[in-house]
Coordinates of C-alpha atoms and ligand atoms in Angstrom, one line a residue:
M13 CA -52.4 -21.4 43.1
G14 CA -52.9 -22.5 39.5
L15 CA -53.3 -25.8 37.9
L16 CA -50.8 -24.6 35.6
D17 CA -48.2 -23.4 37.5
G18 CA -44.7 -22.7 36.4
K19 CA -45.9 -24.4 32.9
I20 CA -44.8 -23.6 29.3
A21 CA -47.8 -23.9 27.0
V22 CA -47.5 -23.5 23.5
V23 CA -50.9 -23.1 21.3
F24 CA -50.8 -23.5 17.4
G25 CA -54.0 -22.1 15.5
V26 CA -55.0 -19.2 17.0
A27 CA -56.7 -16.5 14.2
N28 CA -58.3 -14.3 16.6
H29 CA -60.4 -13.8 19.4
R30 CA -63.3 -16.5 18.8
S31 CA -60.5 -19.1 17.9
I32 CA -60.1 -21.8 20.2
G33 CA -56.8 -22.1 20.7
W34 CA -57.5 -18.7 22.0
Q35 CA -60.1 -19.7 24.5
I36 CA -57.7 -22.5 25.7
A37 CA -54.6 -20.2 26.2
L38 CA -57.3 -18.0 28.4
A39 CA -57.9 -20.7 30.9
F40 CA -54.3 -22.1 30.6
A41 CA -53.5 -18.5 31.5
Q42 CA -55.8 -18.2 34.5
Q43 CA -54.1 -21.6 36.0
G44 CA -50.6 -20.0 35.9
A45 CA -49.1 -21.0 32.8
T46 CA -46.7 -19.4 30.5
L47 CA -48.0 -19.2 26.9
A48 CA -46.6 -19.2 23.5
F49 CA -48.2 -19.2 20.3
A50 CA -47.3 -20.3 16.7
A51 CA -49.7 -19.1 13.8
Q52 CA -50.1 -18.3 10.5
E53 CA -48.1 -15.2 8.9
R54 CA -50.9 -13.6 7.7
V55 CA -53.0 -13.3 11.8
L56 CA -49.2 -12.4 13.4
P57 CA -50.4 -8.7 13.7
E58 CA -54.0 -9.9 15.4
V59 CA -52.3 -12.5 17.2
Q60 CA -49.5 -10.4 18.7
K61 CA -52.2 -7.8 19.7
L62 CA -54.0 -10.8 21.7
A63 CA -51.1 -12.1 23.1
A64 CA -50.0 -8.9 24.5
T65 CA -53.1 -9.1 26.7
L66 CA -51.8 -12.4 28.8
G67 CA -48.3 -10.4 29.3
E68 CA -45.1 -10.6 26.8
P69 CA -46.1 -14.3 25.1
A70 CA -43.6 -15.4 22.1
V71 CA -45.3 -15.3 19.1
F72 CA -44.1 -17.4 16.3
P73 CA -45.0 -17.6 12.6
C74 CA -45.6 -20.8 11.5
D75 CA -47.0 -22.8 8.3
V76 CA -47.7 -25.9 9.2
Q77 CA -47.3 -26.8 5.1
N78 CA -43.5 -26.3 5.4
D79 CA -41.2 -28.5 7.1
S80 CA -39.0 -26.0 8.7
D81 CA -41.4 -23.8 10.5
V82 CA -42.6 -26.6 13.2
P83 CA -39.1 -27.5 14.2
A84 CA -38.3 -23.6 14.4
V85 CA -40.8 -22.9 16.7
F86 CA -39.2 -25.5 19.3
A87 CA -35.9 -25.4 18.4
A88 CA -36.9 -21.1 20.0
L89 CA -38.7 -22.7 22.8
G90 CA -36.1 -24.5 23.3
E91 CA -33.6 -21.9 23.9
R92 CA -36.1 -19.7 25.8
Y93 CA -37.3 -22.1 28.4
G94 CA -35.4 -25.4 28.1
G95 CA -38.8 -27.7 27.6
V96 CA -42.6 -27.3 26.9
D97 CA -45.4 -29.0 29.2
A98 CA -48.4 -28.5 26.9
V99 CA -49.2 -28.0 23.4
V100 CA -52.4 -27.6 21.7
H101 CA -53.1 -28.0 18.1
S102 CA -56.2 -26.3 17.0
L103 CA -56.1 -25.8 13.3
A104 CA -57.5 -27.1 10.5
F105 CA -58.5 -26.2 6.5
A106 CA -60.0 -27.7 3.4
N107 CA -60.7 -25.7 0.6
R108 CA -64.1 -23.9 0.8
E109 CA -65.6 -26.0 -2.2
D110 CA -64.8 -29.1 -0.5
V111 CA -66.7 -28.4 2.4
S112 CA -69.8 -26.2 1.1
G113 CA -72.6 -27.6 -0.7
R114 CA -71.0 -30.4 -2.4
R115 CA -70.6 -33.9 -2.4
F116 CA -67.7 -35.7 -0.6
V117 CA -67.8 -38.0 -3.7
D118 CA -66.5 -34.9 -6.0
T119 CA -63.6 -34.5 -3.4
S120 CA -60.3 -34.2 -5.8
R121 CA -56.5 -35.5 -4.9
A122 CA -55.3 -32.1 -4.2
G123 CA -58.4 -31.3 -2.1
F124 CA -57.9 -34.3 -0.3
L125 CA -54.6 -34.1 0.5
L126 CA -54.5 -30.5 1.6
A127 CA -57.3 -31.2 3.9
L128 CA -55.2 -34.2 5.6
D129 CA -52.2 -32.5 5.3
V130 CA -52.8 -29.3 6.9
S131 CA -55.4 -30.8 9.2
A132 CA -54.4 -34.1 10.0
Y133 CA -50.3 -34.5 9.1
S134 CA -49.6 -31.2 11.2
L135 CA -50.5 -33.1 14.5
T136 CA -47.6 -35.5 13.6
L137 CA -45.3 -33.0 12.6
I138 CA -45.9 -31.3 15.9
A139 CA -45.2 -34.1 18.2
Q140 CA -42.1 -35.1 16.5
A141 CA -40.4 -31.7 17.3
A142 CA -42.5 -31.3 20.5
E143 CA -41.3 -35.0 21.6
P144 CA -37.4 -34.1 23.2
L145 CA -39.0 -30.9 24.7
L146 CA -42.0 -32.5 26.6
A147 CA -39.7 -35.3 28.1
A148 CA -36.9 -32.2 29.1
R149 CA -39.6 -32.0 31.5
G150 CA -40.1 -35.5 32.2
G151 CA -43.2 -35.6 29.9
G152 CA -46.5 -33.3 29.3
S153 CA -49.7 -33.2 27.5
I154 CA -50.2 -33.0 23.4
V155 CA -54.5 -31.9 22.6
T156 CA -56.3 -31.1 19.6
M157 CA -59.2 -30.4 18.4
T158 CA -62.1 -32.7 16.3
Y159 CA -65.4 -32.8 15.6
M160 CA -68.0 -35.4 15.1
G161 CA -68.3 -35.0 11.6
S162 CA -65.2 -37.8 11.9
E163 CA -67.5 -40.5 13.7
R164 CA -70.9 -39.5 11.1
V165 CA -72.0 -37.9 8.4
I166 CA -72.7 -34.1 8.9
P167 CA -74.5 -32.2 5.9
N168 CA -71.1 -30.6 4.0
Y169 CA -68.3 -31.1 6.5
N170 CA -67.6 -33.8 3.7
V171 CA -63.5 -34.3 3.9
M172 CA -63.3 -32.6 6.8
G173 CA -64.8 -35.9 8.9
V174 CA -62.2 -38.1 6.9
A175 CA -59.5 -35.6 8.4
K176 CA -60.5 -35.8 11.6
A177 CA -60.9 -39.4 11.5
A178 CA -57.5 -39.7 10.5
L179 CA -56.5 -37.2 13.3
E180 CA -58.5 -39.2 16.1
C181 CA -56.5 -42.4 15.0
S182 CA -53.3 -40.5 14.9
V183 CA -54.1 -39.4 18.7
R184 CA -53.9 -43.3 19.9
Y185 CA -50.9 -44.2 17.8
L186 CA -48.8 -41.0 18.9
A187 CA -50.5 -41.7 22.6
N188 CA -48.7 -45.2 22.2
D189 CA -45.5 -44.0 20.7
L190 CA -45.3 -41.2 23.3
G191 CA -46.4 -43.1 26.4
P192 CA -43.7 -44.3 27.5
K193 CA -41.5 -40.8 28.2
G194 CA -44.9 -39.5 29.9
I195 CA -46.3 -37.8 27.0
R196 CA -50.0 -38.0 26.8
V197 CA -51.8 -37.5 23.5
N198 CA -55.4 -36.9 24.0
A199 CA -58.4 -34.7 21.5
I200 CA -61.2 -32.7 22.5
S201 CA -64.6 -33.2 20.5
A202 CA -66.0 -30.0 20.2
G203 CA -69.7 -28.9 19.5
P204 CA -70.3 -26.4 17.1
Q205 CA -68.4 -23.0 17.7
R206 CA -68.8 -19.8 16.2
T207 CA -64.9 -19.4 15.1
L208 CA -63.8 -17.9 11.7
A209 CA -63.8 -21.1 9.9
A210 CA -67.5 -21.8 11.3
R211 CA -69.1 -18.5 10.2
A212 CA -67.7 -19.3 6.2
I213 CA -70.3 -22.0 6.7
A214 CA -74.3 -21.3 5.2
G215 CA -76.8 -23.1 7.7
F216 CA -74.1 -22.5 10.7
P217 CA -76.6 -20.9 12.6
D218 CA -78.9 -23.6 12.2
M219 CA -76.8 -26.0 13.5
E220 CA -76.0 -24.3 16.4
K221 CA -80.2 -24.3 17.4
H222 CA -80.4 -27.8 16.5
V223 CA -78.1 -28.8 18.9
A224 CA -79.2 -26.4 21.7
T225 CA -82.7 -27.8 21.4
H226 CA -81.6 -31.7 20.9
A227 CA -78.0 -32.1 23.0
P228 CA -78.9 -33.7 26.4
L229 CA -77.9 -30.5 28.0
R230 CA -79.8 -28.3 25.8
R231 CA -77.7 -25.7 25.1
N232 CA -74.2 -24.8 23.3
V233 CA -70.6 -25.2 23.4
E234 CA -68.8 -22.4 24.6
G235 CA -65.3 -21.3 24.8
Q236 CA -65.1 -22.0 28.3
D237 CA -66.3 -25.4 28.2
L238 CA -63.1 -26.1 25.8
G239 CA -60.8 -24.3 28.1
S240 CA -62.4 -26.5 31.2
A241 CA -61.6 -29.8 28.9
A242 CA -58.4 -29.0 27.7
L243 CA -57.3 -27.8 31.1
Y244 CA -57.9 -31.1 32.6
L245 CA -56.3 -32.9 29.9
C246 CA -52.9 -30.8 30.6
S247 CA -52.9 -30.7 34.1
D248 CA -52.3 -33.4 36.6
L249 CA -55.8 -34.2 36.9
G250 CA -55.6 -36.2 33.6
R251 CA -52.7 -37.5 34.3
N252 CA -53.6 -41.1 33.8
V253 CA -55.6 -40.0 30.2
T254 CA -54.1 -40.7 27.2
G255 CA -55.2 -41.6 23.7
E256 CA -59.1 -40.0 24.3
V257 CA -61.5 -38.4 22.3
L258 CA -63.2 -36.5 24.9
H259 CA -66.5 -35.0 23.9
V260 CA -67.5 -31.6 25.0
D261 CA -70.6 -31.0 22.9
G262 CA -73.5 -31.2 25.7
G263 CA -74.0 -35.1 25.4
Y264 CA -75.4 -34.3 21.5
N265 CA -72.9 -37.6 19.9
I266 CA -75.0 -40.2 22.3
I267 CA -78.3 -39.0 20.4
G268 CA -79.6 -41.6 17.9
M269 CA -82.7 -39.5 16.9
Ligands
0WE303 O1 -63.6 -28.4 11.7 C1 -64.4 -27.5 11.8 C2 -63.9 -26.2 10.5 C3 -63.3 -26.9 9.5 C4 -63.4 -26.2 8.4 C5 -64.2 -24.8 8.0 C6 -63.4 -24.3 6.9 C7 -65.0 -23.0 6.2 C8 -64.0 -22.3 5.5 C9 -62.0 -26.2 7.4 N1 -61.8 -25.4 6.4 C10 -62.3 -24.8 6.0 N2 -62.4 -23.9 4.8 C11 -63.0 -22.9 4.4 O2 -62.7 -22.4 3.3 N3 -65.7 -27.3 12.3 C12 -65.6 -28.6 13.2 C13 -66.3 -26.2 11.9 C14 -67.4 -26.8 10.9 O3 -66.8 -26.6 9.8 C15 -68.2 -27.3 8.9 C16 -69.3 -27.6 9.7 C17 -68.9 -27.7 11.3 C18 -69.4 -28.1 12.4 C19 -67.9 -27.1 7.6 C20 -69.3 -28.3 7.1 C21 -70.5 -28.4 7.9 C22 -70.3 -28.3 9.2

């Protein structure tokens, strides 16, 4: 008896085994979900290799900056399963120079638009295409990943903080639009994770150390913590929760000093 027995879940944004999307996929699979993945062309071989360890999940190429890729993923899922129950959005991108050692004030228009397009607009694009498939199953759940840099200034997070603020606000508007169809939309605000994106950040180990010594729970966040939170939001346990930003960060966000 799993919490997601008979459910179809699609995960956007796995790059490798450290990816938050992958940690969530593992938790979902353990609870009986059938998984599918949508990933960037350049990481398809890696994602296919990982997916193969969960049986035979469908893996689709998907560039969220391409208008036809996301609808194509859901069209294929519709043909294969007739509907979808859970959608995980776990992707973001900003130019390296816009999240490292420069001031936010120096962000270019192109860098700003790129970060917001990939990291925030993609959720709305995915929700648009997912709506009929989720509705076909009588409702469902969409979950995205965010970070406290949307609420407070984190050194170097810069334009990503603005993108995450837009993403969190999108969660509320999408939740309001899709609620009448039984579709819930929520975000998980995760403490720092050692993912591919995070490894590119100078000073990341210091951030981890800081959280481990200052968060109320005195520990960092693990993949399984995020898997459990996503499981809650995508299963019947979270049935009356929507438009929410759930902090899974050891309580770090409540600290003033
Ligand atoms: O949202 C994120 C990752 C965002 C991200 C990171 C990079 C680094 C490499 C988006 N795009 C890029 N592009 C690159 O070229 N996090 C919450 C992890 C993260 O990223 C940071 C952090 C933390 C934490 C960036 C600066 C400061 C802290």
